[in-house]
Amino acid sequence: MSKRDELIAKYAADLKDKCGVTPDMDLLTKVTIGCGPSIYNADSSTVAGSDEKELATVKNNFLIKKLGLKDGADLDKGIDAVIDQYGRSNKSKYRAVVYYLLTKHFKKESVYK
């Protein structure tokens, strides 16, 4: 099993155990690949849910640039909903899991088809 496959299995377990979601493995794999090398770096592989700068980066680089969404209050609400779903007290929120949940939340799975 490759390092990426191990990480995808870890992300799937997080989705099931912490978020109560049965993951679409094909979509999860594509989102993980889309994260690029950041998934292998301890700092960039996670999202700090309480760091405003970090959340602004998620909003600008992922929601607006990658998913093609228009900037607005609904993006912040979507990020909030996903952070709540993942669990605010959960220290390590994997970037790939957050991106997967955001993709599902905004119904933008077609970006990864």
PDB file of C-alpha atoms in Angstrom:
ATOM      1  CA  MET A   1       0.000   0.000   0.000  1.00  0.00           C
ATOM      2  CA  SER A   2       1.399   3.377  -0.996  1.00  0.00           C
ATOM      3  CA  LYS A   3       1.734   6.269   1.422  1.00  0.00           C
ATOM      4  CA  ARG A   4      -1.135   8.038  -0.379  1.00  0.00           C
ATOM      5  CA  ASP A   5      -3.371   4.955  -0.074  1.00  0.00           C
ATOM      6  CA  GLU A   6      -2.594   4.797   3.662  1.00  0.00           C
ATOM      7  CA  LEU A   7      -3.565   8.466   4.036  1.00  0.00           C
ATOM      8  CA  ILE A   8      -6.788   7.975   2.051  1.00  0.00           C
ATOM      9  CA  ALA A   9      -7.704   5.076   4.377  1.00  0.00           C
ATOM     10  CA  LYS A  10      -6.992   7.344   7.383  1.00  0.00           C
ATOM     11  CA  TYR A  11      -9.170  10.101   5.881  1.00  0.00           C
ATOM     12  CA  ALA A  12     -11.997   7.632   5.219  1.00  0.00           C
ATOM     13  CA  ALA A  13     -11.824   6.481   8.854  1.00  0.00           C
ATOM     14  CA  ASP A  14     -11.998  10.127  10.017  1.00  0.00           C
ATOM     15  CA  LEU A  15     -15.057  10.737   7.826  1.00  0.00           C
ATOM     16  CA  LYS A  16     -16.801   7.687   9.298  1.00  0.00           C
ATOM     17  CA  ASP A  17     -15.722   8.050  12.934  1.00  0.00           C
ATOM     18  CA  LYS A  18     -15.599  11.822  13.455  1.00  0.00           C
ATOM     19  CA  CYS A  19     -18.058  13.131  10.864  1.00  0.00           C
ATOM     20  CA  GLY A  20     -20.601  10.309  10.658  1.00  0.00           C
ATOM     21  CA  VAL A  21     -20.224  10.206   6.863  1.00  0.00           C
ATOM     22  CA  THR A  22     -19.799   7.174   4.643  1.00  0.00           C
ATOM     23  CA  PRO A  23     -17.247   8.459   2.153  1.00  0.00           C
ATOM     24  CA  ASP A  24     -17.481   8.222  -1.609  1.00  0.00           C
ATOM     25  CA  MET A  25     -14.025   6.655  -2.001  1.00  0.00           C
ATOM     26  CA  ASP A  26     -13.650   7.731  -5.629  1.00  0.00           C
ATOM     27  CA  LEU A  27     -14.332  11.375  -4.738  1.00  0.00           C
ATOM     28  CA  LEU A  28     -12.147  11.181  -1.612  1.00  0.00           C
ATOM     29  CA  THR A  29      -9.270   9.824  -3.705  1.00  0.00           C
ATOM     30  CA  LYS A  30      -9.641  12.622  -6.276  1.00  0.00           C
ATOM     31  CA  VAL A  31      -9.845  15.330  -3.585  1.00  0.00           C
ATOM     32  CA  THR A  32      -6.750  13.859  -1.883  1.00  0.00           C
ATOM     33  CA  ILE A  33      -4.811  13.818  -5.164  1.00  0.00           C
ATOM     34  CA  GLY A  34      -5.962  17.409  -5.740  1.00  0.00           C
ATOM     35  CA  CYS A  35      -4.324  18.450  -2.457  1.00  0.00           C
ATOM     36  CA  GLY A  36      -0.964  17.549  -3.992  1.00  0.00           C
ATOM     37  CA  PRO A  37       2.156  17.233  -1.861  1.00  0.00           C
ATOM     38  CA  SER A  38       0.584  19.161   1.046  1.00  0.00           C
ATOM     39  CA  ILE A  39      -0.861  15.876   2.405  1.00  0.00           C
ATOM     40  CA  TYR A  40       2.657  14.615   3.176  1.00  0.00           C
ATOM     41  CA  ASN A  41       3.673  17.650   5.253  1.00  0.00           C
ATOM     42  CA  ALA A  42       2.663  17.610   8.920  1.00  0.00           C
ATOM     43  CA  ASP A  43       1.789  21.325   8.977  1.00  0.00           C
ATOM     44  CA  SER A  44       0.035  21.700   5.624  1.00  0.00           C
ATOM     45  CA  SER A  45      -1.840  18.386   5.815  1.00  0.00           C
ATOM     46  CA  THR A  46      -4.170  19.787   8.483  1.00  0.00           C
ATOM     47  CA  VAL A  47      -6.460  22.798   8.740  1.00  0.00           C
ATOM     48  CA  ALA A  48      -6.550  24.918  11.884  1.00  0.00           C
ATOM     49  CA  GLY A  49     -10.285  25.430  12.309  1.00  0.00           C
ATOM     50  CA  SER A  50      -9.893  28.407  14.640  1.00  0.00           C
ATOM     51  CA  ASP A  51      -7.242  30.275  12.606  1.00  0.00           C
ATOM     52  CA  GLU A  52      -8.928  33.021  10.573  1.00  0.00           C
ATOM     53  CA  LYS A  53      -5.975  33.290   8.140  1.00  0.00           C
ATOM     54  CA  GLU A  54      -6.068  29.546   7.531  1.00  0.00           C
ATOM     55  CA  LEU A  55      -9.815  29.582   6.889  1.00  0.00           C
ATOM     56  CA  ALA A  56      -9.427  32.542   4.513  1.00  0.00           C
ATOM     57  CA  THR A  57      -6.854  30.482   2.578  1.00  0.00           C
ATOM     58  CA  VAL A  58      -9.271  27.541   2.377  1.00  0.00           C
ATOM     59  CA  LYS A  59     -11.984  29.907   1.155  1.00  0.00           C
ATOM     60  CA  ASN A  60      -9.837  31.667  -1.474  1.00  0.00           C
ATOM     61  CA  ASN A  61      -7.667  28.825  -2.743  1.00  0.00           C
ATOM     62  CA  PHE A  62     -10.157  25.979  -2.566  1.00  0.00           C
ATOM     63  CA  LEU A  63     -13.735  27.255  -2.633  1.00  0.00           C
ATOM     64  CA  ILE A  64     -13.211  30.178  -5.012  1.00  0.00           C
ATOM     65  CA  LYS A  65     -10.273  29.081  -7.192  1.00  0.00           C
ATOM     66  CA  LYS A  66     -10.749  25.293  -7.265  1.00  0.00           C
ATOM     67  CA  LEU A  67     -14.528  24.887  -6.940  1.00  0.00           C
ATOM     68  CA  GLY A  68     -15.326  28.122  -8.781  1.00  0.00           C
ATOM     69  CA  LEU A  69     -17.713  29.476  -6.166  1.00  0.00           C
ATOM     70  CA  LYS A  70     -18.539  33.176  -5.812  1.00  0.00           C
ATOM     71  CA  ASP A  71     -17.267  34.908  -2.679  1.00  0.00           C
ATOM     72  CA  GLY A  72     -19.977  35.586  -0.142  1.00  0.00           C
ATOM     73  CA  ALA A  73     -21.273  34.916   3.346  1.00  0.00           C
ATOM     74  CA  ASP A  74     -22.521  31.457   2.323  1.00  0.00           C
ATOM     75  CA  LEU A  75     -18.881  30.335   1.867  1.00  0.00           C
ATOM     76  CA  ASP A  76     -18.065  31.278   5.469  1.00  0.00           C
ATOM     77  CA  LYS A  77     -21.236  29.520   6.641  1.00  0.00           C
ATOM     78  CA  GLY A  78     -20.236  26.425   4.674  1.00  0.00           C
ATOM     79  CA  ILE A  79     -16.752  26.384   6.213  1.00  0.00           C
ATOM     80  CA  ASP A  80     -18.317  26.837   9.678  1.00  0.00           C
ATOM     81  CA  ALA A  81     -20.729  23.965   9.065  1.00  0.00           C
ATOM     82  CA  VAL A  82     -17.908  21.665   7.955  1.00  0.00           C
ATOM     83  CA  ILE A  83     -15.695  22.602  10.945  1.00  0.00           C
ATOM     84  CA  ASP A  84     -18.672  21.899  13.252  1.00  0.00           C
ATOM     85  CA  GLN A  85     -19.337  18.583  11.516  1.00  0.00           C
ATOM     86  CA  TYR A  86     -15.665  17.564  11.870  1.00  0.00           C
ATOM     87  CA  GLY A  87     -15.717  18.704  15.512  1.00  0.00           C
ATOM     88  CA  ARG A  88     -14.280  22.014  16.663  1.00  0.00           C
ATOM     89  CA  SER A  89     -12.485  20.300  19.547  1.00  0.00           C
ATOM     90  CA  ASN A  90     -10.789  17.871  17.169  1.00  0.00           C
ATOM     91  CA  LYS A  91      -7.227  19.213  16.972  1.00  0.00           C
ATOM     92  CA  SER A  92      -6.120  17.664  13.678  1.00  0.00           C
ATOM     93  CA  LYS A  93      -8.568  18.278  10.900  1.00  0.00           C
ATOM     94  CA  TYR A  94      -7.091  16.747   7.776  1.00  0.00           C
ATOM     95  CA  ARG A  95      -7.098  19.108   4.800  1.00  0.00           C
ATOM     96  CA  ALA A  96      -8.322  16.389   2.424  1.00  0.00           C
ATOM     97  CA  VAL A  97     -11.260  15.593   4.742  1.00  0.00           C
ATOM     98  CA  VAL A  98     -12.200  19.280   5.095  1.00  0.00           C
ATOM     99  CA  TYR A  99     -12.001  19.731   1.304  1.00  0.00           C
ATOM    100  CA  TYR A 100     -14.057  16.571   0.749  1.00  0.00           C
ATOM    101  CA  LEU A 101     -16.761  17.795   3.151  1.00  0.00           C
ATOM    102  CA  LEU A 102     -16.765  21.249   1.517  1.00  0.00           C
ATOM    103  CA  THR A 103     -17.067  19.672  -1.941  1.00  0.00           C
ATOM    104  CA  LYS A 104     -20.085  17.682  -0.730  1.00  0.00           C
ATOM    105  CA  HIS A 105     -21.565  20.650   1.166  1.00  0.00           C
ATOM    106  CA  PHE A 106     -21.533  22.880  -1.913  1.00  0.00           C
ATOM    107  CA  LYS A 107     -22.539  19.997  -4.223  1.00  0.00           C
ATOM    108  CA  LYS A 108     -19.486  20.563  -6.436  1.00  0.00           C
ATOM    109  CA  GLU A 109     -18.545  16.894  -6.955  1.00  0.00           C
ATOM    110  CA  SER A 110     -18.656  17.581 -10.713  1.00  0.00           C
ATOM    111  CA  VAL A 111     -15.348  19.493 -10.384  1.00  0.00           C
ATOM    112  CA  TYR A 112     -13.667  16.124  -9.749  1.00  0.00           C
ATOM    113  CA  LYS A 113     -15.395  14.079 -12.479  1.00  0.00           C
TER     114      LYS A 113
END
